[in-house]
XYZ file of C-alpha atoms in Angstrom:
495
model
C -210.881 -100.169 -22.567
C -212.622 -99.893 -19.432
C -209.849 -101.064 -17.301
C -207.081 -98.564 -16.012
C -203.631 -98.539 -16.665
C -201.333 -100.062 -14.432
C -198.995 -98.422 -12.827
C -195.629 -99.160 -10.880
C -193.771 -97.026 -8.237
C -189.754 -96.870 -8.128
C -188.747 -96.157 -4.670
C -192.346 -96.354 -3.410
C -191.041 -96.288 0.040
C -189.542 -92.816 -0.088
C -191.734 -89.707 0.750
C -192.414 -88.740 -3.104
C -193.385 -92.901 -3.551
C -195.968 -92.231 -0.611
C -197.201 -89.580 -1.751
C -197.508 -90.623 -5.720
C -200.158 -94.068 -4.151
C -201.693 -91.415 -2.093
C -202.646 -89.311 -5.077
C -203.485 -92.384 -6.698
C -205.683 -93.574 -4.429
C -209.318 -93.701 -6.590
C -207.515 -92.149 -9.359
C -210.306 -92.534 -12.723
C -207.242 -93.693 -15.155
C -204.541 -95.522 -13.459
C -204.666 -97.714 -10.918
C -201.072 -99.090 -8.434
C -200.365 -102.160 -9.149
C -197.089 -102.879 -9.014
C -194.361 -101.424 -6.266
C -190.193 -101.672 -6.602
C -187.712 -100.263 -3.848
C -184.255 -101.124 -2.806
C -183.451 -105.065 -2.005
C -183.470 -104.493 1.573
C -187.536 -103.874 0.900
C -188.097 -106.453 -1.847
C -190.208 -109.169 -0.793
C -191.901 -107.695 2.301
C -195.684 -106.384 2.014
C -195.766 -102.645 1.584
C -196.820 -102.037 5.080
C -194.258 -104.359 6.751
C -191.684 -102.760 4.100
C -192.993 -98.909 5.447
C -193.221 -99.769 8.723
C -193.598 -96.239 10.941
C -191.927 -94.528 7.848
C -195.845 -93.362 6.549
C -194.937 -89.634 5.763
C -198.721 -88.641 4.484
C -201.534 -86.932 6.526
C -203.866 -89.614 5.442
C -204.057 -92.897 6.067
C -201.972 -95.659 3.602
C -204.702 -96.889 1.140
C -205.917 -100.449 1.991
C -205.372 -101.588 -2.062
C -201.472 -101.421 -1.433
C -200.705 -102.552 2.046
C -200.824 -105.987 0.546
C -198.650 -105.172 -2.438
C -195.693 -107.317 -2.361
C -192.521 -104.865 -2.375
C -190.382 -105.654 -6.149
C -186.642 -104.888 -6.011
C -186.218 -102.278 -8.414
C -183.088 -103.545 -9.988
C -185.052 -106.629 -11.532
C -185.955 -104.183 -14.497
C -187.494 -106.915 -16.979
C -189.499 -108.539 -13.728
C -190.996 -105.229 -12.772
C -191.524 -103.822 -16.393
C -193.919 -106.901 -16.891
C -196.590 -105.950 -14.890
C -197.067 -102.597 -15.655
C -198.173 -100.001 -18.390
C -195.780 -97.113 -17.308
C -193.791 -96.691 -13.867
C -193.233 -93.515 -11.913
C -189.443 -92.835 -11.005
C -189.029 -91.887 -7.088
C -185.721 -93.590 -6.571
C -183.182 -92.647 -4.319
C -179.795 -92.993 -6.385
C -176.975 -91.248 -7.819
C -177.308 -89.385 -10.382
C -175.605 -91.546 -13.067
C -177.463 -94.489 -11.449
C -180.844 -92.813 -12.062
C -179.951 -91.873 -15.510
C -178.953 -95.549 -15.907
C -181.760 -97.351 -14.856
C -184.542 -95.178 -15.655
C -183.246 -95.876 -19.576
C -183.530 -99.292 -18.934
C -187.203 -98.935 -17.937
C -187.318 -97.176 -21.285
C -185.679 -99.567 -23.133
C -188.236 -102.405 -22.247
C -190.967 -100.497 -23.898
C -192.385 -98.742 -20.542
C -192.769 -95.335 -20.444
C -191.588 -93.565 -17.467
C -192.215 -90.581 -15.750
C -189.598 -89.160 -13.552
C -189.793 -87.098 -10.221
C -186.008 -86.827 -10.479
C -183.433 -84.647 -11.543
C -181.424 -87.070 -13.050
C -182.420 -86.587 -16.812
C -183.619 -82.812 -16.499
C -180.663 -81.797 -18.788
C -180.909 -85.197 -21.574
C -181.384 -83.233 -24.410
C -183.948 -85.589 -25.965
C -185.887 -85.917 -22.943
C -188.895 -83.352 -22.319
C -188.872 -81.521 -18.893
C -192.261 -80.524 -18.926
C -194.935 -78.136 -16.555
C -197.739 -78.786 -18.644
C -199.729 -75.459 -18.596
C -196.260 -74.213 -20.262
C -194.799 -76.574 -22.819
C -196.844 -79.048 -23.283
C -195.459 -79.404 -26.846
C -192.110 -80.536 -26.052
C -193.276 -84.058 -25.560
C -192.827 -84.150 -29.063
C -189.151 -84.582 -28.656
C -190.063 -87.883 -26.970
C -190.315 -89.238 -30.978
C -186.355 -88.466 -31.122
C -185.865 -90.046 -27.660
C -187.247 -93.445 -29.040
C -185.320 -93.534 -32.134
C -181.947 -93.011 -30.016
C -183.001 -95.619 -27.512
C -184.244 -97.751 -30.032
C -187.807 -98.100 -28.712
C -191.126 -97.416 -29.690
C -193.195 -96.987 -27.130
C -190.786 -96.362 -24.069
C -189.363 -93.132 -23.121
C -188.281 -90.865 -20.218
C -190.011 -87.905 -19.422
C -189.341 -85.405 -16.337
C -191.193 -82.719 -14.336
C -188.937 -79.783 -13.212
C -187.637 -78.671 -9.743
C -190.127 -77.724 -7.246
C -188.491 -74.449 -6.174
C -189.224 -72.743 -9.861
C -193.341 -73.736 -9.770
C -194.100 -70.305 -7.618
C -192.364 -68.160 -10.134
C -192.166 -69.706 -13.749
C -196.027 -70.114 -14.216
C -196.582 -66.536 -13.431
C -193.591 -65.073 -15.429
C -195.106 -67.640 -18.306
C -198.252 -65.935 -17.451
C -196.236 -62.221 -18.221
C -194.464 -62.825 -21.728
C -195.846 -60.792 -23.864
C -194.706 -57.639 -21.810
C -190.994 -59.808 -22.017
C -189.483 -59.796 -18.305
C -185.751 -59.980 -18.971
C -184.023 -59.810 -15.673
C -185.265 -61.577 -12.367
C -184.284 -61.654 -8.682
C -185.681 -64.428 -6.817
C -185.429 -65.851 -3.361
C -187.112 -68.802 -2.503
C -188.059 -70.090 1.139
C -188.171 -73.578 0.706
C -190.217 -76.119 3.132
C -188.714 -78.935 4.659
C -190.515 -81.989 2.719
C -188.662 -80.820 0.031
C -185.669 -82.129 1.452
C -187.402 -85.763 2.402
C -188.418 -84.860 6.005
C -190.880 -83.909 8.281
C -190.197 -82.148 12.293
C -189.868 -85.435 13.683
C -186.934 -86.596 11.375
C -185.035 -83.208 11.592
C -185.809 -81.422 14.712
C -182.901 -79.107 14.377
C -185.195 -77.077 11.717
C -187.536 -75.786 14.127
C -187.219 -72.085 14.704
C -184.163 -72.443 12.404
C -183.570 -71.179 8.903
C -180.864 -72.688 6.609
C -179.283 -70.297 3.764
C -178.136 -72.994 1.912
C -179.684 -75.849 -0.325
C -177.710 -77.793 -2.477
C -177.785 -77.687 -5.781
C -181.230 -75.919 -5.963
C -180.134 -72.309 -6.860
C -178.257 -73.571 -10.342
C -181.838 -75.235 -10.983
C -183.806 -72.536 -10.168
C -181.951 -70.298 -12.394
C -181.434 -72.422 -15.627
C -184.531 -74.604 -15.626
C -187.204 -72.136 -16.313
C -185.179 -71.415 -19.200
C -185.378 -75.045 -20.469
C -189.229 -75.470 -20.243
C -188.984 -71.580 -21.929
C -187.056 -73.554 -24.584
C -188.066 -75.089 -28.416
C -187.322 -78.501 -30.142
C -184.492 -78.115 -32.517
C -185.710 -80.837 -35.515
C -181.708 -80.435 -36.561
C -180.773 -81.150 -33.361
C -183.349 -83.590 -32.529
C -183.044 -82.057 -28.654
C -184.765 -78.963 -26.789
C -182.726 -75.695 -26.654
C -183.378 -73.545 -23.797
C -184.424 -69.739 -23.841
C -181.669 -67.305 -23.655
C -184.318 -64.758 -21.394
C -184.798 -63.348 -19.342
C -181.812 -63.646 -16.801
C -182.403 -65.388 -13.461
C -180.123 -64.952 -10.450
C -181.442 -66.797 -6.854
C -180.783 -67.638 -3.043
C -182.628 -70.958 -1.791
C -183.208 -70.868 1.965
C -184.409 -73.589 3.795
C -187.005 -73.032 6.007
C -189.410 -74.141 8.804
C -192.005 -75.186 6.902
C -193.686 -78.470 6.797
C -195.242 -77.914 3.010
C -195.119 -75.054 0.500
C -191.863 -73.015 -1.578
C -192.373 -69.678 -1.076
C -190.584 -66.835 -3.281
C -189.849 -63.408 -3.516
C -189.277 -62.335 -6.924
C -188.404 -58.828 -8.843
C -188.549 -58.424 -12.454
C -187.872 -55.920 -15.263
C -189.464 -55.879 -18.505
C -189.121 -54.335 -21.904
C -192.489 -53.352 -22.405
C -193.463 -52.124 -18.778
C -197.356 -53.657 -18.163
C -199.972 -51.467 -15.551
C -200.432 -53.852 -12.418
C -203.768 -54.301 -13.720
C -202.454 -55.919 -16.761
C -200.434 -58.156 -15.317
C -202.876 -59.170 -12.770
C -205.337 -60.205 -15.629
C -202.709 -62.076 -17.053
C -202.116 -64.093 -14.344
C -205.970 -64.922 -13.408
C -207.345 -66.109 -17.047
C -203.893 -68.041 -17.648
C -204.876 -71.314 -18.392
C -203.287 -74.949 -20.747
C -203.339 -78.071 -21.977
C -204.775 -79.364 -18.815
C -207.811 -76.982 -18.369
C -208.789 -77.412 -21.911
C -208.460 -81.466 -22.049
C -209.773 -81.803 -18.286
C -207.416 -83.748 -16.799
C -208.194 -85.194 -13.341
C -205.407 -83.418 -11.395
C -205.497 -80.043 -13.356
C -206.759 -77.511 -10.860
C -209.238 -75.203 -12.395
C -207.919 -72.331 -11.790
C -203.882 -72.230 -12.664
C -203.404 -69.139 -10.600
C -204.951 -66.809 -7.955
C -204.318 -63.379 -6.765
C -204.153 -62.407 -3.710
C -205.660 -58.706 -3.124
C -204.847 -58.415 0.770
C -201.481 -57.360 1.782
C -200.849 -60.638 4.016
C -201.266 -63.448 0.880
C -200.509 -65.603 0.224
C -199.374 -67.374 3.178
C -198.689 -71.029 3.437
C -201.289 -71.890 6.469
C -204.102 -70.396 4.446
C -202.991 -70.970 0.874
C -200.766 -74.012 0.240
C -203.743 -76.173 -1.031
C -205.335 -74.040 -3.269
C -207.078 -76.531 -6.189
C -205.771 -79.263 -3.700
C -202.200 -78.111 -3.691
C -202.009 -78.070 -7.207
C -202.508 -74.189 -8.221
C -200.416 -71.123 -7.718
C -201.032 -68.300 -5.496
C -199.426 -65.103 -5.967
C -199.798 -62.037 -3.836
C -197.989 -58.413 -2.947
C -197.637 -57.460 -6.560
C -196.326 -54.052 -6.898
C -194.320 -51.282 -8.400
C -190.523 -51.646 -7.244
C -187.841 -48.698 -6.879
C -185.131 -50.709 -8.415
C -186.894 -53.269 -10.962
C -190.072 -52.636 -12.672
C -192.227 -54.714 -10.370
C -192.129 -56.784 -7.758
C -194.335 -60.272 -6.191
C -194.750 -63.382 -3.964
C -195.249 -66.480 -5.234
C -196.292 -69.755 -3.462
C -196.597 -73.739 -4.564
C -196.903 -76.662 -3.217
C -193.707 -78.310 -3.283
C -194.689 -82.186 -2.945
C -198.027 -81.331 -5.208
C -197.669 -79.525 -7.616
C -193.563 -79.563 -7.241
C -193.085 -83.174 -6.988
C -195.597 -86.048 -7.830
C -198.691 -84.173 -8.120
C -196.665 -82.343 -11.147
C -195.471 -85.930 -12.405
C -198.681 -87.247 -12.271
C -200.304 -84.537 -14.566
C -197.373 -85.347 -16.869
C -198.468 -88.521 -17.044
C -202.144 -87.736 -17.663
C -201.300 -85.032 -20.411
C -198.579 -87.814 -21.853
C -201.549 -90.201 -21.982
C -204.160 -87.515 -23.655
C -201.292 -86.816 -26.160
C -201.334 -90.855 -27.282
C -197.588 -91.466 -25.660
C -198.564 -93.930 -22.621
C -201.443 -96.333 -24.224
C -203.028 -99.856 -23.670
C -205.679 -101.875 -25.138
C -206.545 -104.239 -23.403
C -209.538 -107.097 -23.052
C -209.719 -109.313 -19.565
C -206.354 -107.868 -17.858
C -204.731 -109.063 -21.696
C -202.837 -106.722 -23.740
C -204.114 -106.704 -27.409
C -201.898 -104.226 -29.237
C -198.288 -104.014 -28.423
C -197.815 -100.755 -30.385
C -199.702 -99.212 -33.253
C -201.794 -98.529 -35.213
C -199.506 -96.203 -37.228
C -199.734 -95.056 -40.854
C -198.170 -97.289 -43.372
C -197.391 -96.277 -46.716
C -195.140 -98.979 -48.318
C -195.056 -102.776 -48.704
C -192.143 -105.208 -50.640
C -193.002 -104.394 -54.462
C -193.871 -107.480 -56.842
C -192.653 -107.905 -60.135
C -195.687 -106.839 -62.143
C -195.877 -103.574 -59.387
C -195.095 -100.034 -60.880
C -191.953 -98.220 -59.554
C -192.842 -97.388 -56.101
C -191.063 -94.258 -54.527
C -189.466 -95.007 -51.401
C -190.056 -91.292 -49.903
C -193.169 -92.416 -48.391
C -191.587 -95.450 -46.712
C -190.574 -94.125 -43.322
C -193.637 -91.290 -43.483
C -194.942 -92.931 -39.626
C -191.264 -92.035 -38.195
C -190.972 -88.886 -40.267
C -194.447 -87.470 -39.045
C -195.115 -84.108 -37.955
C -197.825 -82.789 -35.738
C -199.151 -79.279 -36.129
C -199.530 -76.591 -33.834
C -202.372 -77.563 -31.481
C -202.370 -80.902 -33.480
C -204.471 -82.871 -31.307
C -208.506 -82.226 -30.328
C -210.241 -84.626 -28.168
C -214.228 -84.423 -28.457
C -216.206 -86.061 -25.885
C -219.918 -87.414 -26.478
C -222.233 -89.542 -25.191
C -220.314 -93.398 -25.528
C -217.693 -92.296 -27.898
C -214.413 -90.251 -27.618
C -212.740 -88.771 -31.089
C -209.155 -88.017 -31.004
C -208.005 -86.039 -34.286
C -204.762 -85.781 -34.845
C -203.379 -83.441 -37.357
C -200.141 -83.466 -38.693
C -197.888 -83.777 -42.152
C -195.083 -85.993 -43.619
C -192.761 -82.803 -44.544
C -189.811 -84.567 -46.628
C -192.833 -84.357 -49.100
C -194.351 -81.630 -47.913
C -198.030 -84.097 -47.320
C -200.884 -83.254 -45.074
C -201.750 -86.452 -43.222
C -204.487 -86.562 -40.361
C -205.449 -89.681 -38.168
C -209.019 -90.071 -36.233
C -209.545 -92.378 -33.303
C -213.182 -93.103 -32.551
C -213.498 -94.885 -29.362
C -216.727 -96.498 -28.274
C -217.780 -97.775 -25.224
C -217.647 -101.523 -26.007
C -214.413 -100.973 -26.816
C -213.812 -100.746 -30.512
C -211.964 -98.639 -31.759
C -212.218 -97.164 -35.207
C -209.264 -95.734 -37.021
C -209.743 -93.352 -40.427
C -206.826 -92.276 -41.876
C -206.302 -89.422 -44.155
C -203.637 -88.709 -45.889
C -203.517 -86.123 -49.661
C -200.100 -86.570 -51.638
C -198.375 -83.984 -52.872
C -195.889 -84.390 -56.129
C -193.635 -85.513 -54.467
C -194.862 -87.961 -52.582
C -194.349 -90.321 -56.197
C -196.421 -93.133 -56.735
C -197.593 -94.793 -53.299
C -197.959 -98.345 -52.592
C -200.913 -98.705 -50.450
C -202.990 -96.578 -48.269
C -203.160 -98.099 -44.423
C -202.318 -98.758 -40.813
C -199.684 -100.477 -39.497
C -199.826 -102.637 -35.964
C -197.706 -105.191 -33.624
C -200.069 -107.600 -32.354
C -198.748 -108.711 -28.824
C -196.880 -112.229 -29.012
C -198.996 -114.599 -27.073
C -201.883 -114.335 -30.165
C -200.593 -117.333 -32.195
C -204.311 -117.914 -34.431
C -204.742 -114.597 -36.496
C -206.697 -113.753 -39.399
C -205.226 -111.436 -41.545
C -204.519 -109.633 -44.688
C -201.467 -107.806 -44.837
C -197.471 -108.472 -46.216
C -194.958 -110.258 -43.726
C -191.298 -110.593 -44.265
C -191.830 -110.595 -48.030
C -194.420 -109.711 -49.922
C -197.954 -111.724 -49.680
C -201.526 -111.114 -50.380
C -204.751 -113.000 -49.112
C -204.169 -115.435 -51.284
C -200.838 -116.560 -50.410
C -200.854 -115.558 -46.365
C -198.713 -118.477 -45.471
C -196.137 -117.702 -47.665
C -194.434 -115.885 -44.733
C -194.516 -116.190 -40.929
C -196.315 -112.828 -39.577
C-alpha cells in the first residue's frame, strides 16, 4: 500500500499534458508512469517527442524525459500499465467521447480535462468544493458501460471557476439572474506570446464555444442525481447570460459579474460567506486543495492577475470590488487560474477526491496488483437442497447500494487509516455500513455491518465479495464458485 498509483497522460504533449506531469512532479499519491500522444509522437522519449514545445515555467521533471511516448490509440497497450489515465487529448469531439469510453471500458478510470463528455448524462462534471456528491452517478455510468471499476469523470470549463464558487458560496440568499463577462487569458486557448504574437496589445471579443458553457454549466454542477433517471439534472437558477473576451493575458480568467437575489444579503454577509466557504477537499486534506477556497480583496485595485493569480498556488479564488449595483442587487470581480484550478490542477483534485471517495483504488504488493475489484458486500450464494427458501431481494444489494448524505468519514491515526462508509440497500429499506481499517504493513481489515429489515426475507450468508487478479493460480479459499461448494468440496468448481 505504500506504493503510488500509476498514472498515464493522454496527449501528454499538449500544454494541459505538460502541465498535469508538472503538477505531478513529487506528488504524495500518484506517480507518471505511463505517457500516450498522437502516432507521430509514439515511440520517441518524451523530451525528443516535446522538443522546444515545453510550455511550463519550470523545468520538465527528470523522471519523464526518459518516458517512452505510447500512441494513444493502442487503448488495451496503454490501459496495462496504469491505475487511472488523465484525458488531455486533442480530438474531435465525438472522437474524445469515443475513446475516452474505451479507456473506461478496460476497467481504468479516467479523468477528463475535456469537454467532450461534460453533457453525458451519467458522467459527473464535478468542482469538488461544490458537488462532490455527484460522483455517485459514476455507479450508473458502470452499469451502462458494463464495467466495474472504470468510468469517465470531467472537471468543468475554466471560464465559470471565478464566478460559480462564489455564487455557490451565496445560495442561501438565492441569486437568480447573473451578468457576467469574462476576460479570458491566452493559455486557455493552448498558447503562450511566442505562438500567437498577434494577441499582444490586442483583445478578441470572441471565443468559441465558451459563452454557451459558461452559461449552462454552472447549472449542471448546481444540478442533482435523478435515481429514475440514473443521470444528473441541472438547476433551473438562477439565469446566466455572458460575453467571453479574449485577452492579453498569459494566465488567469478574469470576470465581471452582476447578480440579483431574492433575499437581498448586507455586503457584509456575503463577504463572510465567501471567506469561511470551504468542501470536501478542506475537510479530507487533499494535497492540491488550497486552504483557503476564497479570498477577498478589501482594496479597490484586487484582485489583479500580476498580484493574485497564484493564490494557494493557483488553485484558490480571489474576488474583489464587491458592491451595491444601480441596476442588479450587487455587483463583483472574480479571478482563477485558468490552467490550475481551470484545467489540470481542477482534474487532478478530481482525481484525489475520486480516490478518497473509494472510485480509483489499487492494492498492490511488489509493483503486483492483488485485488482486481472488491471487496463488496455479498448477500447471496447458489441454495442447496437441504437450504431454506432464500429471498432473492438481497441478491443484487452491492449494485443496489446507497450512500447517505456525508456517507463517508476518513479518520487518520498513528499507522492506521479508517474509512466508514455509511449507506443502505433501499429496495428493503436496510441500513448497511462498511469499515476499512488500513494499517501500515498493509493489511487491510474489512467489518461489515449490515441490520435486516422485514423485508429483507431470510438471507443466505453474511460477507464480502472479491475478484482476485488472474495471474494468482494457487489460492486458498472458502467461498462458492460457479455452483454451490463449501470447504469441503472446493474443487467441485473452478474459482
Amino acid at each position: 500500500m505504500s506504493e503510488k498509483l500509476k498514472v498515464g497522460i493522454l496527449g501528454g504533449t499538449g500544454m494541459v499534458g505538460q502541465r498535469f506531469i508538472s503538477l505531478l512532479e513529487n506528488h504524495p499519491w500518484f506517480e507518471v508512469t505511463t505517457i500516450a500522444a498522437s502516432p507521430r509522437s509514439a515511440g520517441k522519449t518524451y523530451e525528443e517527442a516535446v522538443g522546444d514545445r515545453w510550455k511550463m515555467d519550470t523545468p520538465m521533471p527528470e523522471a519523464v524525459k526518459n518516458i517512452v511516448v505510447m500512441n494513444v490509440n493502442e487503448v488495451e497497450q496503454v490501459a496495462s500499465q496504469v491505475d487511472f489515465v488523465f484525458s488531455a487529448v486533442d480530438m474531435t469531439k465525438e472522437e474524445i467521447k469515443k475513446i475516452e469510453e474505451d479507456y473506461a471500458k478496460t476497467e481504468t478510470p479516467v479523468v477528463s480535462n475535456n469537454s467532450a463528455h461534460r453533457w453525458t448524462p451519467d458522467v459527473p462534471m464535478v468542482v469538488p468544493e461544490i458537488n462532490p456528491e455527484h460522483m455517485k452517478v459514476i455507479e450508473f455510468q458502470r452499469k451502462r458501460l458494463g464495467t466495474k471499476r472504470g468510468f469517465v469523470a470531467v472537471k468543468p470549463n475554466c471560464s465559470i471557476q471565478s464566478y460559480a464558487p462564489v455564487l455557490t458560496a451565496w445560495k442561501e440568499f438565492e441569486p437568480y439572474e447573473v451578468v457576467a463577462t469574462t476576460y479570458q487569458a491566452i493559455s486557455g486557448a493552448g498558447k503562450t506570446f511566442k505562438d500567437w504574437p498577434e494577441m499582444v496589445g490586442n483583445i478578441i471579443p470572441y471565443i468559441g464555444g465558451e459563452e454557451e458553457k459558461s452559461e449552462k454549466e454552472p447549472l449542471r454542477i448546481w444540478g442533482h442525481i435523478d435515481d429514475e433517471k440514473k443521470e444528473i439534472v441541472p438547476a433551473t437558477s438562477p439565469v446566466i447570460t455572458c460575453q467571453c473576451i479574449r485577452v492579453p493575458v498569459l494566465n488567469g480568467h478574469t470576470a465581471a459579474v452582476f447578480v440579483k437575489f431574492r433575499k437581498k444579503p448586507t455586503k457584509e454577509q456575503l463577504i463572510e460567506k465567501l471567506v469561511t466557504f470551504s468542501g470536501e477537499p478542506q475537510r479530507l486534506g487533499l494535497p492540491s486543495a488550497p486552504k483557503q477556497f476564497i479570498q477577498y480583496l478589501e482594496e479597490d485595485n484586487r484582485p489583479q492577475v500580476a498580484l493574485d493569480v497564484d493564490f494557494e498556488n493557483g488553485m484558490g479564488i480571489s474576488v474583489g470590488r464587491l458592491r451595491e449595483d444601480t441596476v442588479y442587487d450587487y455587483k463583483f470581480v472574480g479571478l482563477s487560474h485558468n490552467t490550475l484550478r481551470g484545467a489540470a490542477g481542477g482534474a487532478l483534485l478530481c482525481a484525489e477526491l475520486l480516490k478518497a471517495q473509494g472510485y480509483i483504488t489499487s492494492y498492490k504488493v511488489d509493483g503486483k496488483s492483488l485485488l482486481e475489484n472488491g471487496p463488496v458486500p455479498n448477500y447471496y450464494r447458489a441454495p442447496v437442497s437441504n437450504d431454506p427458501s432464500f429471498s432473492t431481494a438481497m441478491k443484487n444489494a452491492a449494485q443496489n447500494f446507497t450512500l447517505d448524505e456525508n456517507g463517508i468519514t476518513v479518520d487518520k491515526k498513528d499507522k492506521v487509516v479508517n474509512i466508514h462508509v455509511s449507506g443502505s440497500i433501499p429496495e428493503v429499506n436496510t441500513p448497511n455500513s462498511i469499515d476499512y481499517m488500513i494499517y501500515g504493513n498493509g493489511e487491510i481489515v474489512v467489518t461489515n455491518t449490515v441490520t435486516p429489515s422485514a423485508s429483507a426475507g431470510n438471507i443466505a450468508r453474511i460477507g464480502m465479495k472479491m475478484t482476485v487478479a488472474k495471474d494468482y493460480e494457487k489460492l486458498t479459499y472458502y467461498g462458492n464458485g460457479p455452483q454451490a461448494n463449501y470447504v469441503d468440496r472446493n474443487t467441485g468448481a473452478k474459482l
